[in-house]
Amino acid sequence: QNPVHVFTDTGSYTIALIATDTSGCTAFKELEQKINIHPSPEAAFTLSSYSGCQPFQTAVTNNSSGYSSLRWDFGDGNTSTSFQPAHNFPSPGQYDIILTATNSFGCSDTAHAPVPVEVLETPHANFSVTNQNGCPPLQAAFTDASTGTGQALWNWDFGNGTYSNVQNPNAVFSTPGNFDVTLHVTNANGCFSDPVFHSCITTFDTL
């Protein structure tokens, strides 16, 4: 008597009702206005990369069809209406990228990235040093003060032609001069820091 019908195909449809009573008499009525089913767009996209170290940037390839406008939601509070945007994620975390494609009829379709984008924490290199000034041979002790998801590798350049991969190394400066010491760290995620350096060692000429 009061049906619900789902139209699965686009087109223009005339709705008619035929009513029959218990005597077998019938009445026929067409709806004056046709039902118009508009085509829906299809939202689809891929990403250039799904994980990386912060700051992480990924570019999208838009594979959508039948749309007149797009809206990208990157899951970090930022959106875009560009055709194929590139987006930078400055903070570590997991982000669900959602694309909504809308056509001129107001019909829309939504697509999600197959997996969330994972942004891994990048470490920040830092260190302190004791016994910074003196006569050669000067032995200085270095203490790693880097942060960011557990360091796994340390690369020290003491500026005097010697190097170390120890977390908290000692170094001997055998000649007079000023030495810039550089530390570069890599964490357990495989993300590496920009190198940090201090002009921190001065040795003096001896009489």
Tab-separated table of C-alpha atoms in Angstrom:
chain	number	residue	atom	x	y	z
A	1	GLN	CA	0.000	0.000	0.000
A	2	ASN	CA	2.760	2.471	0.957
A	3	PRO	CA	5.901	1.156	-0.691
A	4	VAL	CA	9.523	2.368	-0.610
A	5	HIS	CA	11.473	1.930	-3.832
A	6	VAL	CA	15.181	2.318	-4.551
A	7	PHE	CA	16.192	3.579	-8.002
A	8	THR	CA	19.612	2.139	-8.851
A	9	ASP	CA	19.970	3.568	-12.377
A	10	THR	CA	19.972	7.109	-13.658
A	11	GLY	CA	17.059	8.299	-15.760
A	12	SER	CA	13.607	9.872	-15.726
A	13	TYR	CA	10.787	7.713	-14.361
A	14	THR	CA	7.005	8.042	-14.444
A	15	ILE	CA	5.346	6.711	-11.308
A	16	ALA	CA	1.854	5.163	-11.707
A	17	LEU	CA	-0.518	3.606	-9.220
A	18	ILE	CA	-3.162	1.010	-10.168
A	19	ALA	CA	-5.652	0.401	-7.354
A	20	THR	CA	-8.092	-2.545	-7.446
A	21	ASP	CA	-10.943	-2.968	-5.012
A	22	THR	CA	-12.555	-6.195	-3.827
A	23	SER	CA	-15.078	-6.035	-6.684
A	24	GLY	CA	-12.318	-6.092	-9.243
A	25	CYS	CA	-12.767	-2.458	-10.256
A	26	THR	CA	-9.542	-0.577	-10.950
A	27	ALA	CA	-8.330	3.008	-10.975
A	28	PHE	CA	-5.172	4.299	-12.606
A	29	LYS	CA	-3.210	7.388	-11.604
A	30	GLU	CA	0.115	8.733	-12.886
A	31	LEU	CA	2.259	11.130	-10.901
A	32	GLU	CA	2.289	14.356	-12.858
A	33	GLN	CA	5.954	15.036	-12.116
A	34	LYS	CA	8.525	12.463	-13.143
A	35	ILE	CA	11.200	11.140	-10.833
A	36	ASN	CA	14.597	12.200	-12.143
A	37	ILE	CA	17.585	10.167	-10.967
A	38	HIS	CA	20.812	12.050	-11.552
A	39	PRO	CA	24.208	10.380	-12.013
A	40	SER	CA	26.482	10.273	-8.995
A	41	PRO	CA	30.194	11.124	-9.142
A	42	GLU	CA	32.863	8.612	-8.220
A	43	ALA	CA	35.556	9.690	-5.758
A	44	ALA	CA	38.895	7.895	-6.035
A	45	PHE	CA	42.540	8.745	-5.393
A	46	THR	CA	45.970	7.357	-4.607
A	47	LEU	CA	48.889	8.832	-2.653
A	48	SER	CA	52.526	9.145	-3.633
A	49	SER	CA	53.529	7.799	-0.216
A	50	TYR	CA	51.724	6.604	2.894
A	51	SER	CA	54.413	7.021	5.560
A	52	GLY	CA	57.540	8.993	6.274
A	53	CYS	CA	59.451	11.130	8.737
A	54	GLN	CA	58.225	14.527	9.838
A	55	PRO	CA	57.844	16.939	8.208
A	56	PHE	CA	56.207	14.518	5.774
A	57	GLN	CA	54.739	15.533	2.426
A	58	THR	CA	52.514	13.406	0.226
A	59	ALA	CA	50.986	14.196	-3.160
A	60	VAL	CA	47.618	12.844	-4.299
A	61	THR	CA	46.631	11.527	-7.715
A	62	ASN	CA	42.987	12.301	-8.337
A	63	ASN	CA	41.200	9.440	-10.127
A	64	SER	CA	37.657	10.732	-9.589
A	65	SER	CA	35.059	11.055	-12.339
A	66	GLY	CA	31.738	12.817	-12.927
A	67	TYR	CA	32.343	15.625	-10.434
A	68	SER	CA	32.249	19.404	-10.522
A	69	SER	CA	33.961	20.109	-7.194
A	70	LEU	CA	36.308	18.369	-4.756
A	71	ARG	CA	37.000	18.652	-1.057
A	72	TRP	CA	40.031	17.049	0.571
A	73	ASP	CA	40.184	16.507	4.332
A	74	PHE	CA	43.694	15.606	5.475
A	75	GLY	CA	42.719	14.571	8.993
A	76	ASP	CA	44.882	17.206	10.676
A	77	GLY	CA	42.436	20.099	10.535
A	78	ASN	CA	43.472	21.171	7.015
A	79	THR	CA	41.383	20.931	3.843
A	80	SER	CA	41.765	21.718	0.147
A	81	THR	CA	39.583	22.121	-2.930
A	82	SER	CA	42.457	21.741	-5.399
A	83	PHE	CA	42.455	19.137	-8.154
A	84	GLN	CA	45.582	17.282	-6.970
A	85	PRO	CA	47.050	18.929	-3.862
A	86	ALA	CA	50.302	18.104	-2.110
A	87	HIS	CA	50.058	18.296	1.674
A	88	ASN	CA	52.693	18.679	4.354
A	89	PHE	CA	52.197	16.997	7.753
A	90	PRO	CA	54.435	18.762	10.313
A	91	SER	CA	53.532	16.617	13.333
A	92	PRO	CA	53.880	12.868	13.964
A	93	GLY	CA	50.706	10.772	14.050
A	94	GLN	CA	48.240	8.876	11.874
A	95	TYR	CA	45.936	10.767	9.531
A	96	ASP	CA	42.896	9.577	7.546
A	97	ILE	CA	42.675	11.408	4.206
A	98	ILE	CA	39.111	11.738	2.867
A	99	LEU	CA	38.024	12.980	-0.559
A	100	THR	CA	34.454	14.137	-1.256
A	101	ALA	CA	33.516	14.589	-4.919
A	102	THR	CA	30.310	16.505	-5.735
A	103	ASN	CA	28.625	17.037	-9.117
A	104	SER	CA	26.421	19.838	-10.449
A	105	PHE	CA	23.270	18.024	-9.284
A	106	GLY	CA	24.461	18.045	-5.668
A	107	CYS	CA	25.160	14.311	-5.667
A	108	SER	CA	28.355	13.313	-3.864
A	109	ASP	CA	30.646	10.369	-3.227
A	110	THR	CA	33.348	9.889	-0.601
A	111	ALA	CA	36.634	7.978	-0.726
A	112	HIS	CA	39.156	7.251	2.031
A	113	ALA	CA	42.842	6.483	1.677
A	114	PRO	CA	43.251	2.678	1.907
A	115	VAL	CA	45.352	3.094	5.060
A	116	PRO	CA	45.980	6.113	7.293
A	117	VAL	CA	49.025	8.219	6.528
A	118	GLU	CA	51.646	7.577	9.225
A	119	VAL	CA	54.027	10.389	10.075
A	120	LEU	CA	57.025	9.223	12.116
A	121	GLU	CA	58.730	11.416	14.674
A	122	THR	CA	62.013	12.966	13.592
A	123	PRO	CA	64.701	13.302	16.280
A	124	HIS	CA	66.372	16.542	17.283
A	125	ALA	CA	70.116	16.339	17.856
A	126	ASN	CA	71.694	18.075	20.831
A	127	PHE	CA	74.618	17.504	23.165
A	128	SER	CA	76.708	18.983	25.949
A	129	VAL	CA	80.468	18.841	26.525
A	130	THR	CA	82.794	19.081	29.500
A	131	ASN	CA	86.425	20.242	29.516
A	132	GLN	CA	86.093	22.555	26.526
A	133	ASN	CA	89.283	24.589	26.906
A	134	GLY	CA	92.816	23.594	27.672
A	135	CYS	CA	96.204	22.634	26.408
A	136	PRO	CA	96.733	19.708	24.053
A	137	PRO	CA	96.299	16.861	24.398
A	138	LEU	CA	92.850	17.932	25.623
A	139	GLN	CA	90.351	15.161	26.436
A	140	ALA	CA	86.714	16.268	26.204
A	141	ALA	CA	83.648	14.269	27.289
A	142	PHE	CA	80.446	14.563	25.220
A	143	THR	CA	76.929	13.748	26.453
A	144	ASP	CA	74.115	13.097	23.987
A	145	ALA	CA	71.008	15.190	24.778
A	146	SER	CA	69.011	14.358	21.629
A	147	THR	CA	65.245	13.774	21.741
A	148	GLY	CA	62.695	11.922	19.583
A	149	THR	CA	61.574	8.250	19.739
A	150	GLY	CA	64.783	6.679	21.004
A	151	GLN	CA	68.046	7.229	19.221
A	152	ALA	CA	69.644	4.255	17.500
A	153	LEU	CA	72.665	5.729	15.715
A	154	TRP	CA	75.009	8.574	16.591
A	155	ASN	CA	77.466	10.118	14.163
A	156	TRP	CA	79.979	12.472	15.751
A	157	ASP	CA	82.447	14.601	13.825
A	158	PHE	CA	84.886	16.248	16.203
A	159	GLY	CA	86.272	18.644	13.621
A	160	ASN	CA	89.810	17.343	14.043
A	161	GLY	CA	89.653	14.445	11.602
A	162	THR	CA	88.277	11.958	14.152
A	163	TYR	CA	84.784	10.491	14.422
A	164	SER	CA	82.679	8.290	16.708
A	165	ASN	CA	79.434	6.284	16.694
A	166	VAL	CA	79.277	6.004	20.500
A	167	GLN	CA	76.370	7.720	22.225
A	168	ASN	CA	78.474	9.532	24.833
A	169	PRO	CA	82.050	9.551	23.530
A	170	ASN	CA	85.319	11.045	24.674
A	171	ALA	CA	87.607	12.739	22.178
A	172	VAL	CA	91.228	13.837	22.330
A	173	PHE	CA	92.339	17.082	20.674
A	174	SER	CA	96.081	16.844	20.132
A	175	THR	CA	96.732	20.122	18.331
A	176	PRO	CA	95.953	23.736	19.184
A	177	GLY	CA	92.949	25.378	17.526
A	178	ASN	CA	89.186	25.887	17.571
A	179	PHE	CA	87.099	22.850	16.689
A	180	ASP	CA	83.461	22.643	15.550
A	181	VAL	CA	81.869	19.428	16.817
A	182	THR	CA	78.883	18.052	14.870
A	183	LEU	CA	76.322	15.416	15.930
A	184	HIS	CA	73.894	13.690	13.556
A	185	VAL	CA	71.405	11.195	15.068
A	186	THR	CA	69.063	8.554	13.639
A	187	ASN	CA	66.194	7.165	15.726
A	188	ALA	CA	64.572	3.734	15.912
A	189	ASN	CA	62.093	4.719	13.151
A	190	GLY	CA	64.956	5.338	10.747
A	191	CYS	CA	64.328	9.096	10.805
A	192	PHE	CA	67.422	11.266	11.017
A	193	SER	CA	67.995	14.734	12.374
A	194	ASP	CA	69.527	17.766	10.826
A	195	PRO	CA	73.092	17.863	12.145
A	196	VAL	CA	73.713	20.123	15.139
A	197	PHE	CA	77.112	21.609	15.753
A	198	HIS	CA	78.801	23.682	18.445
A	199	SER	CA	82.047	25.586	18.157
A	200	CYS	CA	82.939	24.273	21.550
A	201	ILE	CA	86.542	23.083	21.764
A	202	THR	CA	89.531	25.402	22.065
A	203	THR	CA	93.048	24.178	22.665
A	204	PHE	CA	95.987	26.488	23.239
A	205	ASP	CA	99.582	26.517	22.125
A	206	THR	CA	101.951	25.187	24.712
A	207	LEU	CA	105.205	26.990	25.530
